[in-house]
Tab-separated table of C-alpha atoms in Angstrom:
chain	number	residue	atom	x	y	z
A	98	MET	CA	134.822	271.408	48.734
A	99	GLU	CA	134.956	270.805	45.002
A	100	ILE	CA	132.940	268.341	43.024
A	101	ALA	CA	134.673	267.109	39.872
A	102	GLY	CA	133.006	268.338	36.722
A	103	GLY	CA	131.189	271.140	38.533
A	104	LEU	CA	131.817	274.853	38.579
A	105	ASN	CA	131.533	276.913	41.734
A	106	ASP	CA	130.404	280.358	40.692
A	107	GLY	CA	130.479	281.750	44.203
A	108	THR	CA	126.752	281.719	44.893
A	109	GLY	CA	126.975	278.446	46.770
A	110	GLU	CA	125.301	276.600	43.907
A	111	MET	CA	126.996	274.028	41.704
A	112	ASN	CA	126.023	274.710	38.085
A	113	GLU	CA	127.351	271.785	36.149
A	114	SER	CA	125.751	272.923	32.931
A	115	LYS	CA	127.217	276.439	33.058
A	116	VAL	CA	129.816	277.079	30.391
A	117	GLU	CA	132.653	279.360	31.431
A	118	ASN	CA	132.044	282.172	28.948
A	119	SER	CA	129.405	284.749	28.082
A	120	ALA	CA	128.218	283.012	24.925
A	121	GLY	CA	124.763	282.390	26.473
A	122	GLN	CA	122.204	284.872	25.167
A	123	ASP	CA	120.873	287.464	27.544
A	124	ILE	CA	117.260	286.737	28.429
A	125	LYS	CA	114.538	289.364	28.416
A	126	ILE	CA	112.061	289.267	31.300
A	127	LYS	CA	108.855	291.231	31.789
A	128	VAL	CA	108.309	292.365	35.386
A	129	LEU	CA	104.901	293.326	36.793
A	130	PHE	CA	104.362	295.393	39.941
A	131	PHE	CA	101.068	295.225	41.817
A	132	ALA	CA	99.428	297.266	44.563
A	133	ARG	CA	102.018	298.525	47.057
A	134	ALA	CA	104.875	297.399	44.808
A	135	ARG	CA	103.532	299.660	42.079
A	136	ASP	CA	103.189	302.538	44.544
A	137	LEU	CA	106.821	302.057	45.591
A	138	THR	CA	108.306	301.827	42.092
A	139	GLY	CA	105.956	304.264	40.393
A	140	VAL	CA	105.459	301.871	37.473
A	141	SER	CA	103.172	298.932	36.826
A	142	GLU	CA	105.680	297.101	34.683
A	143	THR	CA	109.247	297.128	33.478
A	144	SER	CA	111.582	294.811	31.596
A	145	LEU	CA	114.940	293.340	32.530
A	146	GLU	CA	117.751	291.897	30.483
A	147	MET	CA	119.518	289.259	32.505
A	148	PRO	CA	122.296	286.767	31.782
A	149	ASP	CA	121.177	283.304	30.755
A	150	GLY	CA	120.991	281.127	33.851
A	151	SER	CA	119.620	283.903	36.063
A	152	THR	CA	117.220	283.060	38.837
A	153	ALA	CA	114.200	284.930	40.125
A	154	GLY	CA	116.379	285.944	43.054
A	155	ASP	CA	118.974	287.426	40.692
A	156	CYS	CA	116.197	289.472	39.078
A	157	MET	CA	115.011	290.609	42.477
A	158	ARG	CA	118.484	291.824	43.453
A	159	ASN	CA	118.638	293.680	40.141
A	160	LEU	CA	115.238	295.253	40.801
A	161	LEU	CA	116.284	296.329	44.295
A	162	VAL	CA	119.135	298.302	42.751
A	163	LYS	CA	116.853	299.824	40.131
A	164	PHE	CA	114.053	300.516	42.653
A	165	PRO	CA	115.558	300.726	46.163
A	166	SER	CA	112.153	301.466	47.692
A	167	LEU	CA	111.174	297.847	47.041
A	168	GLN	CA	113.267	297.005	50.104
A	169	GLU	CA	110.228	298.022	52.155
A	170	ILE	CA	108.280	294.978	50.988
A	171	TYR	CA	111.146	292.590	50.297
A	172	ASN	CA	110.564	290.598	53.479
A	173	SER	CA	106.826	290.269	53.035
A	174	MET	CA	106.437	289.843	49.272
A	175	VAL	CA	106.503	286.739	47.102
A	176	LEU	CA	107.337	286.154	43.456
A	177	ALA	CA	105.405	284.565	40.612
A	178	ILE	CA	106.748	283.414	37.257
A	179	ASN	CA	104.262	282.964	34.420
A	180	GLU	CA	101.342	283.171	36.824
A	181	GLU	CA	102.583	280.560	39.303
A	182	TYR	CA	104.234	281.207	42.660
A	183	ALA	CA	107.980	280.622	42.421
A	184	ALA	CA	110.931	280.436	44.768
A	185	GLU	CA	113.844	282.828	44.375
A	186	SER	CA	115.966	279.883	43.250
A	187	THR	CA	113.804	279.275	40.154
A	188	LEU	CA	115.672	279.648	36.866
A	189	LEU	CA	114.218	282.055	34.332
A	190	THR	CA	114.013	281.707	30.565
A	191	SER	CA	113.479	284.353	27.922
A	192	LYS	CA	110.055	286.019	27.768
A	193	ASP	CA	109.163	284.860	31.259
A	194	GLU	CA	106.794	287.115	33.172
A	195	LEU	CA	107.940	287.834	36.722
A	196	ALA	CA	105.376	289.338	39.087
A	197	ILE	CA	106.202	291.148	42.322
A	198	ILE	CA	103.453	290.155	44.711
A	199	PRO	CA	103.180	292.202	47.914
A	200	PRO	CA	101.079	290.734	50.744
A	201	ILE	CA	97.685	289.909	49.308
A	202	SER	CA	94.350	291.000	50.683
A	203	GLY	CA	91.566	289.450	48.663
A	204	GLY	CA	88.258	288.469	50.149
B	174	MET	CA	87.992	263.330	34.898
B	175	ALA	CA	89.593	266.511	36.237
B	176	SER	CA	88.447	268.547	33.241
B	177	ALA	CA	84.867	267.288	33.546
B	178	ALA	CA	84.825	268.455	37.146
B	179	ALA	CA	86.173	271.844	36.086
B	180	GLU	CA	82.999	272.418	34.042
B	181	MET	CA	81.151	272.298	37.343
B	182	ASP	CA	83.288	275.129	38.749
B	183	LEU	CA	82.368	278.734	37.975
B	184	VAL	CA	85.078	281.286	38.679
B	185	ASP	CA	84.361	284.949	37.963
B	186	ILE	CA	86.682	287.887	38.512
B	187	LEU	CA	84.369	290.822	37.987
B	188	ASP	CA	85.866	294.036	36.681
B	189	ALA	CA	85.294	297.376	38.316
B	190	SER	CA	82.381	298.273	36.041
B	191	SER	CA	80.397	295.128	36.821
B	192	GLY	CA	78.433	296.520	39.733
B	193	PRO	CA	77.291	294.482	42.752
B	194	ILE	CA	77.819	290.728	42.695
B	195	ASP	CA	74.769	288.918	41.324
B	196	ILE	CA	74.520	286.427	44.151
B	197	ALA	CA	71.581	284.549	42.666
B	198	ARG	CA	73.670	283.736	39.592
B	199	TYR	CA	76.197	281.819	41.692
B	200	VAL	CA	73.658	280.126	43.935
B	201	ASP	CA	71.734	279.015	40.862
B	202	PHE	CA	74.926	277.747	39.246
B	203	VAL	CA	75.627	275.356	42.122
B	204	ARG	CA	72.026	274.275	42.556
B	205	ASP	CA	71.853	270.578	41.702
B	206	PRO	CA	69.062	268.007	41.991
B	207	ALA	CA	71.532	265.607	43.600
B	208	ALA	CA	72.387	268.117	46.334
B	209	SER	CA	70.890	268.217	49.789
B	210	ALA	CA	72.770	271.408	50.575
B	211	ILE	CA	74.137	274.640	49.189
B	212	ALA	CA	76.616	276.380	51.472
B	213	THR	CA	77.531	279.992	50.772
B	214	PHE	CA	79.857	282.695	52.068
B	215	GLU	CA	79.663	286.400	51.334
B	216	GLY	CA	82.528	288.731	52.282
B	217	THR	CA	81.350	292.262	52.972
B	218	THR	CA	83.025	295.625	53.516
B	219	ARG	CA	82.800	296.618	57.162
B	220	ASP	CA	82.529	300.188	58.321
B	221	THR	CA	85.370	300.411	60.825
B	222	PHE	CA	88.893	299.155	61.294
B	223	GLU	CA	90.755	299.845	64.559
B	224	GLY	CA	88.448	302.713	65.362
B	225	LYS	CA	88.770	304.363	61.969
B	226	LEU	CA	85.732	304.859	59.771
B	227	VAL	CA	86.106	303.008	56.491
B	228	GLU	CA	84.656	304.823	53.510
B	229	GLU	CA	85.214	302.097	50.940
B	230	LEU	CA	87.493	299.294	49.822
B	231	ARG	CA	89.207	299.292	46.442
B	232	TYR	CA	90.250	295.989	44.935
B	233	GLU	CA	92.708	295.118	42.181
B	234	ALA	CA	94.046	291.787	40.942
B	235	TYR	CA	96.688	290.043	38.872
B	236	VAL	CA	93.752	288.753	36.918
B	237	PRO	CA	95.157	285.838	34.886
B	238	MET	CA	97.002	284.424	37.898
B	239	ALA	CA	94.021	284.969	40.199
B	240	ALA	CA	91.798	283.063	37.769
B	241	ARG	CA	94.342	280.285	37.621
B	242	ARG	CA	94.611	280.101	41.428
B	243	LEU	CA	90.832	280.056	41.865
B	244	ALA	CA	90.488	277.179	39.404
B	245	ALA	CA	93.251	275.318	41.256
B	246	ILE	CA	91.601	275.949	44.630
B	247	CYS	CA	88.325	274.502	43.333
B	248	ALA	CA	90.221	271.427	42.124
B	249	GLU	CA	91.885	271.113	45.552
B	250	ALA	CA	88.495	271.258	47.255
B	251	ARG	CA	87.264	268.482	44.995
B	252	GLY	CA	90.281	266.428	45.986
B	253	SER	CA	89.335	266.760	49.645
B	254	TRP	CA	85.539	266.371	49.622
B	255	PRO	CA	82.851	264.854	47.440
B	256	LEU	CA	81.250	267.939	45.927
B	257	LEU	CA	78.768	268.669	43.202
B	258	ARG	CA	79.211	272.250	41.984
B	259	LEU	CA	81.344	275.232	43.037
B	260	ALA	CA	81.248	278.942	42.333
B	261	VAL	CA	83.562	281.763	43.389
B	262	ALA	CA	83.111	285.391	42.366
B	263	HIS	CA	85.401	288.256	43.346
B	264	ARG	CA	84.595	291.837	42.554
B	265	LEU	CA	87.275	294.409	41.636
B	266	GLY	CA	87.187	298.174	41.914
B	267	THR	CA	85.314	300.066	44.612
B	268	VAL	CA	83.199	298.087	47.077
B	269	GLY	CA	81.225	300.215	49.514
B	270	VAL	CA	80.357	299.494	53.130
B	271	GLY	CA	77.985	296.580	53.444
B	272	GLU	CA	78.539	295.421	49.886
B	273	ALA	CA	79.917	292.032	48.862
B	274	SER	CA	83.477	291.800	47.583
B	275	VAL	CA	83.571	288.015	47.333
B	276	PHE	CA	80.972	285.284	47.102
B	277	VAL	CA	81.483	281.541	47.412
B	278	ALA	CA	78.916	278.780	46.888
B	279	ALA	CA	79.273	274.995	47.107
B	280	SER	CA	76.762	272.203	46.670
B	281	ALA	CA	77.085	268.618	47.817
B	282	VAL	CA	75.027	265.560	48.562
B	283	HIS	CA	75.540	266.160	52.275
B	284	ARG	CA	75.762	269.481	54.102
B	285	ALA	CA	79.007	268.762	55.995
B	286	GLU	CA	81.055	268.655	52.780
B	287	ALA	CA	79.345	271.689	51.299
B	288	MET	CA	80.087	273.746	54.420
B	289	GLU	CA	83.692	272.560	54.742
B	290	ALA	CA	84.408	273.211	51.066
B	291	CYS	CA	82.870	276.655	51.316
B	292	ARG	CA	85.134	277.481	54.255
B	293	TYR	CA	88.187	276.034	52.483
B	294	LEU	CA	87.530	278.124	49.383
B	295	ILE	CA	87.339	281.447	51.223
B	296	ASP	CA	90.312	280.582	53.447
B	297	GLU	CA	92.365	279.820	50.343
B	298	VAL	CA	91.266	283.041	48.641
B	299	LYS	CA	92.599	284.850	51.695
B	300	ALA	CA	95.875	282.952	51.700
B	301	SER	CA	96.851	282.621	48.069
B	302	VAL	CA	94.866	284.469	45.403
B	303	PRO	CA	96.690	287.564	44.045
B	304	ILE	CA	94.028	290.156	44.792
B	305	TRP	CA	94.704	293.283	46.875
B	306	LYS	CA	92.481	295.738	48.689
B	307	LYS	CA	93.092	299.284	49.768
B	308	GLU	CA	91.136	300.463	52.788
B	309	VAL	CA	90.100	304.100	52.337
B	310	TYR	CA	89.428	306.334	55.354
B	311	GLU	CA	88.470	309.985	55.511
B	312	ASN	CA	92.105	311.048	55.774
B	313	GLY	CA	94.168	308.221	54.426
B	314	GLU	CA	94.299	304.875	52.724
B	315	VAL	CA	96.334	301.733	53.262
B	316	TRP	CA	96.949	298.473	51.439
B	317	LYS	CA	95.680	295.638	53.609
B	318	GLU	CA	97.617	292.436	54.235
B	319	ASN	CA	95.859	289.134	54.967
B	320	LYS	CA	97.338	287.357	57.961
B	321	GLU	CA	96.535	284.068	56.221
B	322	PHE	CA	99.009	285.022	53.465
B	323	LEU	CA	101.697	286.166	55.901
B	324	GLU	CA	101.383	282.979	57.971
B	325	ARG	CA	101.607	280.777	54.896
B	326	ARG	CA	104.565	282.740	53.547
B	327	ALA	CA	106.384	282.348	56.858
B	328	ALA	CA	105.759	278.601	56.832
B	329	HIS	CA	106.987	278.204	53.227
B	330	HIS	CA	110.073	280.288	53.764
B	331	GLU	CA	111.225	277.938	56.474
B	332	MET	CA	111.150	275.163	53.889
B	333	ASP	CA	112.717	277.082	50.985
B	334	PRO	CA	116.521	276.617	50.809
B	335	ALA	CA	116.835	279.927	48.965
B	336	HIS	CA	115.623	281.625	52.136
B	337	GLU	CA	118.940	280.835	53.735
B	338	LEU	CA	120.618	283.292	51.390
B	339	LYS	CA	118.955	286.115	53.296
B	340	GLU	CA	120.286	284.898	56.650
B	341	THR	CA	123.974	284.436	55.871
B	342	SER	CA	124.797	288.135	55.971
B	343	ASN	CA	124.457	288.480	59.754
B	344	GLY	CA	127.216	286.054	60.575
B	345	GLU	CA	125.028	283.248	61.874
B	346	ASP	CA	126.574	279.815	61.963
């Protein structure tokens, strides 16, 4: 099903504002790994360059390629962007800080 | 009005070199002439888990986000109950058996609200504050996982449309 004026980019989402070229600047994201996530990746932080319009979920898929061992916590972890919990569908902007949050155990 | 209330909330994330939690500091912070009650909770390291002897717990945190979440949790408690003053302190680093890792104090005009807020605060720490503990045994160590977090995550994922992306790959209709 097509909606006039929209662009189906195959992810199931209609991105009406997406221009059909690569003129959008890549965005640079800082990624933090905590606790078990850090044990699995071996690093406490890394950075990603992603296409403009990327979501937290896109970053996560990218990280799973870079650090396949993260698959172990993928179904129990959550994400935070700029110190707030965020859904995978959240759009990122440049200089955002993405945190990989394995199951917490404070208290 | 919200910011005035925030001055009556004390949130401390204590780094590993801080030593034992100074409980009197937090009780004294919430003490208020208008209060009839101060309710407190202290979380302590226990010596066994599933038959294994625990030597110590080691805590770490995503500190700026944990501070943010604790401030938000205090504000949520104020939205639910009439409260006077609140204090939450969480220690990082090594916490030995019997020692306090977290301390919560709440004062209110009436004891029911103080006790309910105190319970809410610790339950929310368990469910949503980005702090992690590693349980250390004689021959191993493991990152713990709060069931409160896992339950809340499961509930949210049912409501998050992005979650459906994970389920399409197995051919479900």
